[in-house]
Short mmCIF file of C-alpha atoms in Angstrom, two decimals:
data_model
loop_
_atom_site.label_atom_id
_atom_site.label_comp_id
_atom_site.label_asym_id
_atom_site.label_seq_id
_atom_site.Cartn_x
_atom_site.Cartn_y
_atom_site.Cartn_z
CA MET A 1 -15.54 11.58 19.23
CA PRO A 2 -13.23 8.72 20.68
CA ALA A 3 -13.55 5.80 19.55
CA LEU A 4 -14.81 5.06 23.13
CA ARG A 5 -15.15 7.45 25.74
CA LEU A 6 -16.16 6.18 30.08
CA ASP A 7 -17.39 8.90 32.20
CA SER A 8 -16.41 8.26 35.75
CA VAL A 9 -18.47 4.93 35.52
CA SER A 10 -19.29 2.78 37.86
CA LEU A 11 -20.77 -0.36 39.45
CA CYS A 12 -22.75 -1.80 41.75
CA TYR A 13 -23.51 -5.68 42.20
CA ARG A 14 -26.41 -5.57 45.27
CA LEU A 15 -25.80 -8.53 46.73
CA ALA A 16 -28.18 -10.03 49.22
CA ARG A 17 -27.55 -10.94 52.57
CA GLN A 18 -30.69 -13.27 52.46
CA ARG A 19 -30.48 -13.88 49.06
CA PRO A 20 -34.77 -13.92 48.90
CA PRO A 21 -35.41 -16.85 45.47
CA SER A 22 -38.55 -16.52 45.81
CA LEU A 23 -41.78 -14.25 46.14
CA LYS A 24 -43.00 -16.22 49.71
CA GLU A 25 -39.84 -15.67 51.16
CA TYR A 26 -39.16 -11.66 49.34
CA ALA A 27 -42.20 -10.97 51.50
CA ILE A 28 -41.37 -12.00 54.71
CA HIS A 29 -38.10 -11.00 54.89
CA TRP A 30 -40.00 -7.81 53.90
CA VAL A 31 -42.97 -7.60 56.09
CA LYS A 32 -40.51 -8.53 58.34
CA GLY A 33 -37.58 -5.72 57.32
CA SER A 34 -34.79 -7.70 57.80
CA LEU A 35 -33.84 -7.34 53.62
CA THR A 36 -30.31 -5.69 53.62
CA TYR A 37 -27.76 -6.19 50.84
CA GLU A 38 -24.62 -6.09 50.65
CA GLN A 39 -23.35 -3.69 48.10
CA LEU A 40 -19.86 -4.26 46.29
CA TRP A 41 -18.58 -1.68 43.51
CA ALA A 42 -16.70 -3.22 41.03
CA VAL A 43 -15.57 -0.70 39.05
CA ARG A 44 -15.23 2.84 40.79
CA ASP A 45 -15.37 6.35 39.27
CA LEU A 46 -13.51 5.51 36.14
CA SER A 47 -13.33 7.72 33.22
CA LEU A 48 -11.09 6.73 30.35
CA THR A 49 -10.83 7.95 26.71
CA VAL A 50 -9.79 5.84 24.10
CA THR A 51 -8.40 6.98 20.32
CA LYS A 52 -10.28 5.20 17.15
CA GLY A 53 -7.21 2.54 16.40
CA GLU A 54 -6.07 2.78 20.06
CA SER A 55 -5.16 -0.50 21.67
CA VAL A 56 -5.46 -1.64 25.10
CA GLY A 57 -4.47 -3.75 27.25
CA ILE A 58 -5.85 -3.73 31.29
CA VAL A 59 -3.99 -5.73 33.63
CA GLY A 60 -4.72 -6.20 37.21
CA ARG A 61 -5.39 -8.11 39.97
CA ASN A 62 -7.90 -11.22 40.14
CA GLY A 63 -11.54 -9.18 40.93
CA ALA A 64 -10.00 -5.72 40.41
CA GLY A 65 -12.85 -5.45 38.04
CA LYS A 66 -11.79 -5.77 34.81
CA SER A 67 -13.99 -7.86 33.06
CA THR A 68 -17.44 -5.95 35.36
CA LEU A 69 -15.44 -2.58 32.30
CA LEU A 70 -15.47 -5.38 29.50
CA LYS A 71 -19.41 -6.48 29.78
CA MET A 72 -20.41 -2.96 30.64
CA VAL A 73 -18.29 -1.61 27.43
CA ALA A 74 -19.68 -4.27 25.50
CA GLY A 75 -23.29 -3.57 27.34
CA VAL A 76 -24.46 -6.03 28.22
CA LEU A 77 -23.91 -4.57 32.46
CA PRO A 78 -24.87 -0.54 32.29
CA PRO A 79 -23.32 1.13 35.23
CA THR A 80 -25.17 2.00 38.46
CA ARG A 81 -23.44 5.98 37.84
CA GLY A 82 -21.56 7.97 34.62
CA ARG A 83 -21.49 7.17 30.84
CA CYS A 84 -20.39 5.13 28.66
CA ALA A 85 -20.27 5.90 25.39
CA VAL A 86 -19.33 3.87 22.10
CA ARG A 87 -19.17 4.91 18.95
CA GLY A 88 -19.51 2.29 16.10
CA SER A 89 -19.62 -1.76 16.35
CA VAL A 90 -18.33 -3.84 18.98
CA ALA A 91 -17.39 -7.37 18.33
CA PRO A 92 -17.34 -8.64 22.31
CA ILE A 93 -15.43 -12.21 23.39
CA LEU A 94 -15.51 -12.09 26.82
CA ALA A 95 -15.86 -16.17 26.99
CA LEU A 96 -15.41 -18.32 23.97
CA GLY A 97 -18.06 -20.27 23.23
CA THR A 98 -21.00 -18.14 24.41
CA GLY A 99 -23.82 -19.71 23.25
CA PHE A 100 -22.94 -21.99 21.31
CA ASP A 101 -25.40 -25.40 21.32
CA HIS A 102 -23.79 -28.77 21.26
CA GLU A 103 -26.32 -30.48 19.73
CA LEU A 104 -26.01 -28.35 16.60
CA THR A 105 -24.04 -28.80 13.65
CA GLY A 106 -20.39 -26.25 13.30
CA ARG A 107 -22.44 -24.80 10.54
CA GLU A 108 -25.80 -23.77 12.36
CA ASN A 109 -23.29 -22.71 15.30
CA VAL A 110 -22.00 -20.88 13.54
CA TYR A 111 -25.83 -19.37 12.44
CA LEU A 112 -26.88 -19.20 15.48
CA ASN A 113 -23.78 -17.59 16.63
CA ALA A 114 -23.84 -14.94 14.22
CA LEU A 115 -27.43 -14.20 14.61
CA LEU A 116 -26.64 -13.78 18.42
CA LEU A 117 -23.86 -11.55 17.93
CA GLY A 118 -26.91 -9.76 16.22
CA ARG A 119 -26.01 -10.15 12.02
CA ARG A 120 -28.61 -10.95 9.69
CA ARG A 121 -28.92 -13.37 7.23
CA ARG A 122 -27.97 -12.62 4.49
CA GLU A 123 -24.19 -11.53 5.47
CA ILE A 124 -23.95 -14.65 7.31
CA ASP A 125 -24.64 -16.25 3.48
CA ARG A 126 -21.28 -14.49 2.74
CA SER A 127 -19.02 -14.92 4.82
CA TYR A 128 -19.53 -18.39 6.08
CA ASP A 129 -17.59 -20.14 3.99
CA GLU A 130 -14.25 -17.52 4.91
CA ILE A 131 -15.13 -18.64 8.53
CA VAL A 132 -15.08 -22.17 8.53
CA ASP A 133 -11.77 -21.64 6.93
CA PHE A 134 -10.81 -19.48 8.85
CA ALA A 135 -11.64 -21.88 11.91
CA GLU A 136 -9.84 -24.59 9.94
CA LEU A 137 -12.29 -27.47 10.73
CA GLY A 138 -13.43 -29.10 7.06
CA ALA A 139 -15.64 -31.45 6.82
CA PHE A 140 -16.11 -31.61 10.76
CA ILE A 141 -18.86 -28.64 10.49
CA ASP A 142 -21.59 -31.23 9.56
CA SER A 143 -20.27 -32.81 12.61
CA PRO A 144 -22.44 -31.55 15.88
CA LEU A 145 -20.51 -29.41 18.41
CA ARG A 146 -20.20 -32.59 20.75
CA THR A 147 -17.80 -34.15 18.64
CA TYR A 148 -15.09 -31.22 18.36
CA SER A 149 -12.14 -30.93 20.85
CA SER A 150 -12.35 -27.58 23.05
CA GLY A 151 -9.67 -25.68 21.06
CA MET A 152 -11.95 -26.45 18.31
CA VAL A 153 -15.06 -25.40 19.79
CA ALA A 154 -12.97 -21.96 20.45
CA ARG A 155 -11.29 -21.93 16.87
CA LEU A 156 -14.97 -21.58 15.28
CA GLY A 157 -15.89 -19.27 18.26
CA PHE A 158 -12.85 -16.65 17.18
CA ALA A 159 -13.88 -17.02 13.40
CA ILE A 160 -17.09 -15.87 13.85
CA ALA A 161 -16.47 -13.62 16.77
CA THR A 162 -14.24 -11.62 14.22
CA GLY A 163 -15.63 -12.43 10.96
CA TRP A 164 -16.52 -9.17 10.63
CA ARG A 165 -14.10 -6.43 11.07
CA PRO A 166 -15.48 -4.16 14.18
CA ASP A 167 -14.91 -0.86 15.17
CA LEU A 168 -14.28 -2.35 19.18
CA LEU A 169 -13.67 -5.54 19.61
CA ILE A 170 -13.34 -6.19 22.95
CA LEU A 171 -11.21 -9.41 24.23
CA ASP A 172 -11.69 -10.76 28.08
CA GLU A 173 -8.80 -13.32 28.39
CA VAL A 174 -9.25 -15.58 24.24
CA MET A 175 -5.92 -15.31 23.06
CA GLY A 176 -4.03 -17.94 22.43
CA VAL A 177 -6.07 -20.52 21.51
CA GLY A 178 -5.38 -23.53 19.96
CA ASP A 179 -3.06 -24.49 18.61
CA SER A 180 0.30 -22.47 17.98
CA ALA A 181 0.12 -21.50 14.02
CA PHE A 182 -3.61 -20.29 15.21
CA THR A 183 -2.41 -18.71 17.46
CA VAL A 184 -0.16 -16.49 15.06
CA LYS A 185 -3.39 -16.18 12.75
CA CYS A 186 -5.70 -14.18 15.13
CA GLU A 187 -2.69 -12.29 15.56
CA LYS A 188 -2.33 -11.76 11.93
CA ARG A 189 -6.47 -10.59 11.67
CA LEU A 190 -5.74 -8.43 14.27
CA GLU A 191 -3.15 -6.61 13.17
CA ALA A 192 -4.74 -6.50 9.83
CA TYR A 193 -8.08 -5.02 11.28
CA ARG A 194 -5.92 -2.79 13.48
CA ALA A 195 -4.10 -2.13 10.73
CA ALA A 196 -7.76 -0.35 9.04
CA GLY A 197 -8.96 1.16 11.88
CA THR A 198 -10.23 -1.04 14.71
CA THR A 199 -9.84 -0.57 18.46
CA VAL A 200 -9.12 -3.25 20.17
CA LEU A 201 -9.33 -3.44 24.46
CA LEU A 202 -8.48 -6.79 26.20
CA VAL A 203 -7.73 -8.53 29.30
CA SER A 204 -4.57 -10.59 29.50
CA HIS A 205 -2.83 -11.75 32.43
CA SER A 206 0.27 -12.28 29.81
CA ALA A 207 2.44 -9.70 30.15
CA PRO A 208 3.87 -10.13 27.12
CA ALA A 209 0.52 -9.91 25.11
CA VAL A 210 -0.08 -6.77 26.22
CA GLU A 211 3.31 -5.52 25.75
CA ASN A 212 3.89 -6.71 22.01
CA GLY A 213 -0.27 -6.02 20.97
CA CYS A 214 -0.93 -2.99 22.31
CA THR A 215 -0.50 0.26 22.28
CA ARG A 216 -1.06 1.42 25.87
CA CYS A 217 -1.65 -0.28 29.72
CA VAL A 218 -4.72 -0.07 31.83
CA TRP A 219 -3.36 -1.40 35.16
CA ILE A 220 -6.87 -1.26 37.78
CA ASP A 221 -7.35 -2.06 41.01
CA GLN A 222 -10.15 -2.60 43.68
CA GLY A 223 -12.12 -1.26 40.82
CA ARG A 224 -10.09 2.39 40.39
CA LEU A 225 -7.21 3.67 37.72
CA VAL A 226 -4.79 2.97 39.25
CA ALA A 227 -1.59 3.74 36.62
CA ASP A 228 -2.25 4.45 32.12
CA GLY A 229 0.04 4.74 29.67
CA ASP A 230 3.37 3.53 28.35
CA PRO A 231 2.71 -0.78 28.39
CA LYS A 232 5.88 -0.97 29.32
CA GLU A 233 5.75 0.83 32.57
CA VAL A 234 2.57 0.68 34.15
CA LEU A 235 2.88 -2.83 32.91
CA GLY A 236 7.16 -2.12 34.87
CA ALA A 237 4.79 -0.74 38.06
CA TYR A 238 1.99 -3.48 38.00
CA LEU A 239 4.43 -5.80 38.22
CA ALA A 240 6.66 -4.72 40.88
CA SER A 241 3.06 -4.09 43.19
CA LEU A 242 3.38 -8.03 42.79
CA GLY A 243 5.72 -7.99 44.87
CA SER A 244 7.78 -10.30 42.03
CA PRO A 245 6.90 -10.69 38.46
CA ALA A 246 7.25 -14.23 38.13
CA ALA A 247 3.04 -13.69 40.26
CA ALA A 248 2.13 -12.14 37.01
CA GLY A 249 2.59 -15.77 34.84
CA MET B 1 -38.61 -2.22 21.51
CA LEU B 2 -36.77 -0.84 18.42
CA ARG B 3 -33.00 -2.97 18.99
CA LEU B 4 -34.90 -5.86 18.06
CA LEU B 5 -35.28 -5.39 14.32
CA PRO B 6 -31.48 -5.29 13.47
CA TYR B 7 -32.44 -9.01 14.98
CA ARG B 8 -35.22 -10.37 13.88
CA ASP B 9 -33.46 -13.14 10.94
CA LEU B 10 -31.77 -14.09 15.59
CA ALA B 11 -35.70 -14.46 16.32
CA TRP B 12 -37.17 -16.48 13.68
CA GLU B 13 -33.81 -18.26 14.14
CA LEU B 14 -35.05 -18.81 18.49
CA VAL B 15 -38.64 -19.80 16.61
CA LEU B 16 -37.36 -22.42 14.08
CA ARG B 17 -35.01 -23.87 16.68
CA ASP B 18 -38.29 -24.33 19.23
CA LEU B 19 -40.31 -25.75 17.10
CA ARG B 20 -37.71 -28.23 15.67
CA VAL B 21 -36.61 -29.19 20.22
CA ARG B 22 -41.14 -29.38 19.75
CA TYR B 23 -41.92 -31.91 17.18
CA ARG B 24 -37.90 -32.54 17.09
CA ARG B 25 -37.81 -36.18 15.26
CA SER B 26 -40.49 -37.80 15.51
CA VAL B 27 -44.28 -37.22 13.77
CA ILE B 28 -46.03 -37.96 17.12
CA GLY B 29 -45.00 -34.91 18.53
CA LEU B 30 -46.36 -33.34 15.42
CA ALA B 31 -49.59 -35.43 15.96
CA TRP B 32 -49.55 -34.62 18.93
CA SER B 33 -49.70 -31.27 19.84
CA LEU B 34 -52.13 -31.35 17.34
CA LEU B 35 -54.34 -34.44 19.07
CA GLN B 36 -54.15 -32.70 22.37
CA PRO B 37 -56.94 -30.43 22.14
CA LEU B 38 -59.40 -32.20 19.87
CA LEU B 39 -58.83 -35.69 22.77
CA MET B 40 -59.32 -31.96 25.12
CA MET B 41 -62.52 -31.20 23.23
CA LEU B 42 -63.56 -35.15 22.97
CA VAL B 43 -63.46 -34.62 27.59
CA LEU B 44 -65.63 -31.56 27.67
CA HIS B 45 -68.32 -32.56 25.24
CA VAL B 46 -68.89 -34.72 27.49
CA ALA B 47 -68.11 -33.73 30.34
CA PHE B 48 -70.17 -30.74 29.95
CA SER B 49 -73.27 -32.12 27.55
CA ALA B 50 -73.14 -35.19 29.93
CA ILE B 51 -73.34 -34.49 33.28
CA PHE B 52 -73.70 -30.83 33.18
CA ARG B 53 -76.26 -30.42 31.33
CA PHE B 54 -76.46 -27.08 29.34
CA GLU B 55 -77.06 -26.94 25.61
CA VAL B 56 -73.98 -25.18 23.28
CA ASP B 57 -74.99 -25.62 19.63
CA ASN B 58 -72.70 -27.57 18.19
CA TYR B 59 -70.70 -27.85 21.83
CA PRO B 60 -67.32 -29.10 19.88
CA VAL B 61 -66.64 -26.21 17.85
CA TYR B 62 -67.19 -24.30 20.88
CA ALA B 63 -65.32 -25.47 22.83
CA LEU B 64 -62.34 -26.74 20.66
CA ALA B 65 -61.95 -22.85 19.47
CA GLY B 66 -61.54 -21.82 23.49
CA ILE B 67 -59.17 -24.92 23.49
CA LEU B 68 -57.29 -24.04 21.24
CA PHE B 69 -56.98 -19.62 22.26
CA TRP B 70 -56.10 -20.53 25.34
CA ASN B 71 -53.80 -23.35 24.78
CA PHE B 72 -51.18 -20.22 22.74
CA PHE B 73 -51.99 -17.48 25.22
CA SER B 74 -51.68 -19.61 28.42
CA GLN B 75 -48.56 -21.45 26.51
CA SER B 76 -46.37 -18.05 25.47
CA ILE B 77 -47.16 -16.78 28.92
CA VAL B 78 -45.53 -19.50 30.72
CA HIS B 79 -42.14 -19.67 28.19
CA SER B 80 -41.90 -16.44 27.68
CA MET B 81 -41.86 -16.60 31.67
CA ASN B 82 -38.87 -18.69 31.00
CA ALA B 83 -37.36 -17.81 28.21
CA LEU B 84 -34.86 -15.30 30.38
CA LYS B 85 -34.08 -17.75 32.34
CA GLY B 86 -33.11 -20.07 29.93
CA ASN B 87 -31.06 -18.05 28.00
CA ALA B 88 -29.18 -16.37 31.15
CA GLY B 89 -25.86 -17.25 29.97
CA LEU B 90 -26.70 -15.57 26.34
CA ILE B 91 -27.78 -12.37 28.13
CA GLN B 92 -24.90 -11.81 30.23
CA ARG B 93 -21.62 -12.52 27.28
CA LEU B 94 -23.70 -10.55 24.52
CA PRO B 95 -25.19 -8.07 24.39
CA VAL B 96 -28.39 -9.33 22.78
CA PRO B 97 -31.41 -7.22 23.31
CA LYS B 98 -33.13 -9.47 26.11
CA ALA B 99 -36.60 -9.26 23.62
CA VAL B 100 -35.47 -11.37 21.81
CA PHE B 101 -35.84 -14.24 23.76
CA PRO B 102 -40.16 -12.66 24.57
CA VAL B 103 -41.20 -12.46 21.46
CA ALA B 104 -40.11 -15.33 20.39
CA ALA B 105 -41.46 -18.02 22.73
CA VAL B 106 -44.64 -15.85 21.66
CA LEU B 107 -44.08 -15.76 17.44
CA SER B 108 -43.45 -19.71 18.44
CA GLY B 109 -46.33 -19.96 19.61
CA VAL B 110 -48.47 -18.45 16.70
CA VAL B 111 -47.03 -20.24 14.38
CA ASN B 112 -48.32 -23.57 16.75
CA PHE B 113 -52.36 -22.02 16.67
CA GLY B 114 -51.82 -22.03 12.92
CA LEU B 115 -50.44 -24.85 12.72
CA ALA B 116 -53.24 -26.48 15.59
CA LEU B 117 -56.34 -24.65 13.30
CA ILE B 118 -55.61 -28.20 10.30
CA PRO B 119 -58.17 -29.83 12.59
CA LEU B 120 -59.94 -26.72 14.07
CA PHE B 121 -61.71 -27.27 10.67
CA ALA B 122 -61.31 -30.60 10.23
CA ILE B 123 -64.39 -30.40 12.64
CA LEU B 124 -65.59 -28.01 11.04
CA VAL B 125 -65.95 -29.51 7.62
CA ALA B 126 -66.87 -32.98 10.16
CA THR B 127 -69.72 -31.46 11.96
CA GLY B 128 -71.15 -29.93 8.98
CA HIS B 129 -70.79 -25.95 10.40
CA ARG B 130 -70.69 -23.81 7.59
CA LEU B 131 -67.26 -22.54 6.27
CA GLU B 132 -67.74 -19.00 6.19
CA PRO B 133 -66.29 -15.96 4.37
CA ALA B 134 -65.64 -14.66 7.45
CA LEU B 135 -63.30 -17.09 8.67
CA LEU B 136 -60.81 -15.06 6.54
CA PHE B 137 -60.87 -12.70 9.28
CA LEU B 138 -58.77 -15.05 11.52
CA PRO B 139 -55.01 -13.84 10.99
CA VAL B 140 -56.12 -10.14 12.22
CA ALA B 141 -57.91 -12.34 14.94
CA ILE B 142 -54.91 -14.09 15.67
CA ALA B 143 -52.36 -11.09 15.59
CA ILE B 144 -54.32 -8.93 18.63
CA ALA B 145 -54.48 -12.02 20.10
CA ALA B 146 -50.05 -12.05 19.76
CA LEU B 147 -50.08 -8.58 20.82
CA PHE B 148 -52.00 -9.11 23.74
CA THR B 149 -50.62 -12.45 24.61
CA LEU B 150 -46.62 -10.36 23.94
CA GLY B 151 -47.97 -7.69 26.27
CA ALA B 152 -48.68 -10.52 29.53
CA GLY B 153 -45.19 -12.37 27.63
CA LEU B 154 -43.38 -8.79 28.74
CA LEU B 155 -44.70 -7.67 31.79
CA LEU B 156 -44.12 -11.16 33.48
CA SER B 157 -40.74 -12.60 31.66
CA PRO B 158 -38.94 -10.08 34.02
CA LEU B 159 -40.78 -11.19 37.46
CA ALA B 160 -39.89 -15.18 36.84
CA VAL B 161 -36.14 -13.84 36.22
CA PHE B 162 -36.60 -12.42 40.18
CA PHE B 163 -38.55 -14.49 41.94
CA SER B 164 -37.66 -18.04 40.96
CA ASP B 165 -41.63 -19.08 42.41
CA THR B 166 -43.46 -16.65 40.16
CA VAL B 167 -43.70 -19.05 37.42
CA GLU B 168 -46.22 -21.97 39.52
CA LEU B 169 -47.73 -18.69 40.84
CA ILE B 170 -48.45 -17.73 37.59
CA GLY B 171 -50.04 -21.05 36.65
CA VAL B 172 -52.55 -21.39 38.86
CA LEU B 173 -53.95 -17.72 38.42
CA LEU B 174 -53.62 -18.80 34.94
CA GLN B 175 -55.68 -21.58 36.06
CA LEU B 176 -58.45 -19.83 37.94
CA ALA B 177 -57.97 -16.62 34.51
CA MET B 178 -59.18 -20.22 32.48
CA PHE B 179 -62.21 -20.59 34.60
CA LEU B 180 -63.28 -16.81 34.36
CA THR B 181 -62.64 -16.90 30.51
CA PRO B 182 -65.76 -18.71 29.06
CA ILE B 183 -63.68 -21.40 26.65
CA PHE B 184 -66.30 -24.39 27.56
CA TYR B 185 -69.11 -22.87 28.73
CA PRO B 186 -71.45 -20.48 26.97
CA MET B 187 -71.52 -17.27 29.10
CA LYS B 188 -75.55 -17.68 29.23
CA ILE B 189 -74.91 -19.99 31.69
CA VAL B 190 -73.03 -17.44 33.97
CA PRO B 191 -73.99 -17.53 37.31
CA GLU B 192 -75.43 -14.11 38.89
CA PRO B 193 -72.75 -13.41 41.46
CA PHE B 194 -69.64 -13.76 38.86
CA LEU B 195 -71.28 -12.66 35.61
CA ALA B 196 -69.00 -8.75 35.99
CA LEU B 197 -66.38 -10.76 36.57
CA VAL B 198 -66.61 -12.70 32.97
CA ARG B 199 -68.05 -10.01 31.88
CA PHE B 200 -65.33 -8.17 31.81
CA ASN B 201 -62.70 -9.81 31.69
CA PRO B 202 -60.23 -8.40 28.93
CA ILE B 203 -59.28 -11.76 27.46
CA ARG B 204 -62.93 -13.10 27.09
CA SER B 205 -62.26 -9.89 24.95
CA ILE B 206 -59.44 -11.22 22.91
CA LEU B 207 -60.81 -14.98 22.78
CA GLU B 208 -64.52 -13.63 20.94
CA VAL B 209 -63.03 -11.94 18.14
CA PHE B 210 -60.99 -14.57 17.58
CA ARG B 211 -64.07 -17.30 18.18
CA ASP B 212 -66.50 -15.01 16.84
CA PRO B 213 -65.45 -15.79 12.96
CA ILE B 214 -65.35 -19.58 13.80
CA TYR B 215 -68.02 -20.37 16.09
CA TYR B 216 -70.38 -17.99 14.26
CA GLY B 217 -68.71 -16.93 10.73
CA LYS B 218 -69.71 -13.23 11.95
CA ILE B 219 -66.56 -10.80 11.47
CA PRO B 220 -67.14 -9.30 14.87
CA PRO B 221 -69.12 -6.50 15.95
CA LEU B 222 -66.61 -3.47 15.11
CA SER B 223 -67.54 -1.95 18.78
CA HIS B 224 -65.33 -5.51 19.43
CA LEU B 225 -62.52 -4.76 17.36
CA ALA B 226 -62.39 -1.73 18.84
CA VAL B 227 -62.03 -2.72 22.75
CA ALA B 228 -59.76 -6.06 22.13
CA SER B 229 -57.74 -3.79 20.00
CA GLY B 230 -57.29 -1.29 22.53
CA LEU B 231 -56.71 -3.69 25.40
CA ALA B 232 -54.28 -5.40 23.45
CA ILE B 233 -52.07 -2.36 22.47
CA ALA B 234 -52.22 -1.01 25.61
CA LEU B 235 -51.57 -4.32 27.58
CA PHE B 236 -48.56 -4.50 24.54
CA ALA B 237 -47.94 -0.52 26.32
CA LEU B 238 -47.26 -1.41 29.59
CA GLY B 239 -45.54 -4.91 29.06
CA ALA B 240 -42.70 -3.91 26.67
CA TRP B 241 -42.77 -0.56 29.68
CA VAL B 242 -42.43 -2.55 32.31
CA PHE B 243 -39.09 -4.74 30.71
CA ALA B 244 -37.72 -1.56 29.00
CA ARG B 245 -37.49 -0.44 32.98
CA SER B 246 -36.68 -3.67 34.77
CA SER B 247 -34.13 -4.78 31.74
CA ARG B 248 -31.15 -3.64 34.11
CA ARG B 249 -31.82 -5.15 35.86
CA ILE B 250 -32.10 -8.11 34.86
CA ASN B 251 -28.55 -9.01 34.46
CA PHE B 252 -28.04 -8.76 38.26
CA TYR B 253 -30.12 -11.33 39.24
CA LEU B 254 -29.97 -13.95 36.11
#
């Protein structure tokens, strides 16, 4: 049983040419028969099987469908066609700090955020100290979030989202938050989770991050799978396609 | 709906947050939400006994019970309609079951409803109304009202995502529904052409199950209870079904 299995999934954003924002306008357009839609297939007929413990890096140009793919796997967007099956628990980090309320204190945000991730209050009580410790917030934890630096917010977000070892961890361009010491700490935690059997799916524009941190690399372009295999080879082909390796920066 | 179970702590947290915002840092916030129905009752009392001239025994109690019910019903619907849009950022980035937001909106309405019973009891005592044991039936009546309201909230909240003007539209329809519900007038003054509309208004059935124990001091007849519970369950089932069906599309429209 794979950790993640995508069976020829496609996802279509239906963009109305005249997006009717109101019922009234919708009715007018509907009566006139002028309601037309533009279809944007962000992911097309993509199949992928990931086994437990793999770390898959996803590369591709802007707008290739990487983030849409992660959203489907995270269960935020339902596939238009095909099937997406995930085994076990998922921790999606699609953007750090999602669900933070900047008027609340760090402590209150730990609870709110972890609850949004589907944790029970008791679980949070047990892991609270460890989360705050990992985020290195110290006495700031009882100050409102609006007084935090962006690095502190990002650290807290990462600490909460990875506070419990998931079966599948989804990272969308979120590594490298905070200073380099913190980045090292994040990577250590990822490494420990991988060793314990966590599957990782990550999108990154940093070639070294994919090459060093992943066991496999998937290149997608215009929603389709272009290449899938050894990170070095796939990255090489991808970077070559961009014209110059520097363009990947 | 079953996906919500692991998220029950979240629902409660959202309720507490909503209450904190509503009563933030102020005694006035709390006092006002208790006072507002009383003032409304006073206005109605003057208007209806002095101007429209109809006789209802202990009209303040009759009207206040109706106002409290209506405030809960209409405010919860508007809250749940705003709940999805207000949490768009979360819904687009976290796999949180969307229904948790309208559910929390209605639950926080229930808490407010409960708080609002305090001034109601004060008026009961002040007007010398007899406190009957039937009042103990109120939690059941509120539960029926909550299920009915949640059904309406689930039914309507996806609409607010698809069309932004529906909240205003529903506001107008709620106004209309209020006049077709015997909140501040007795059934006996309803003229013939409108009688059927008011009598078969499902909201009336839910309202009377709540008001009977307060105003008449008796538990509503079993037949009324059966109708009200049936309506609540039916509307809840319809709302849950519609919500689940539109759930896929909601993320694309937020």
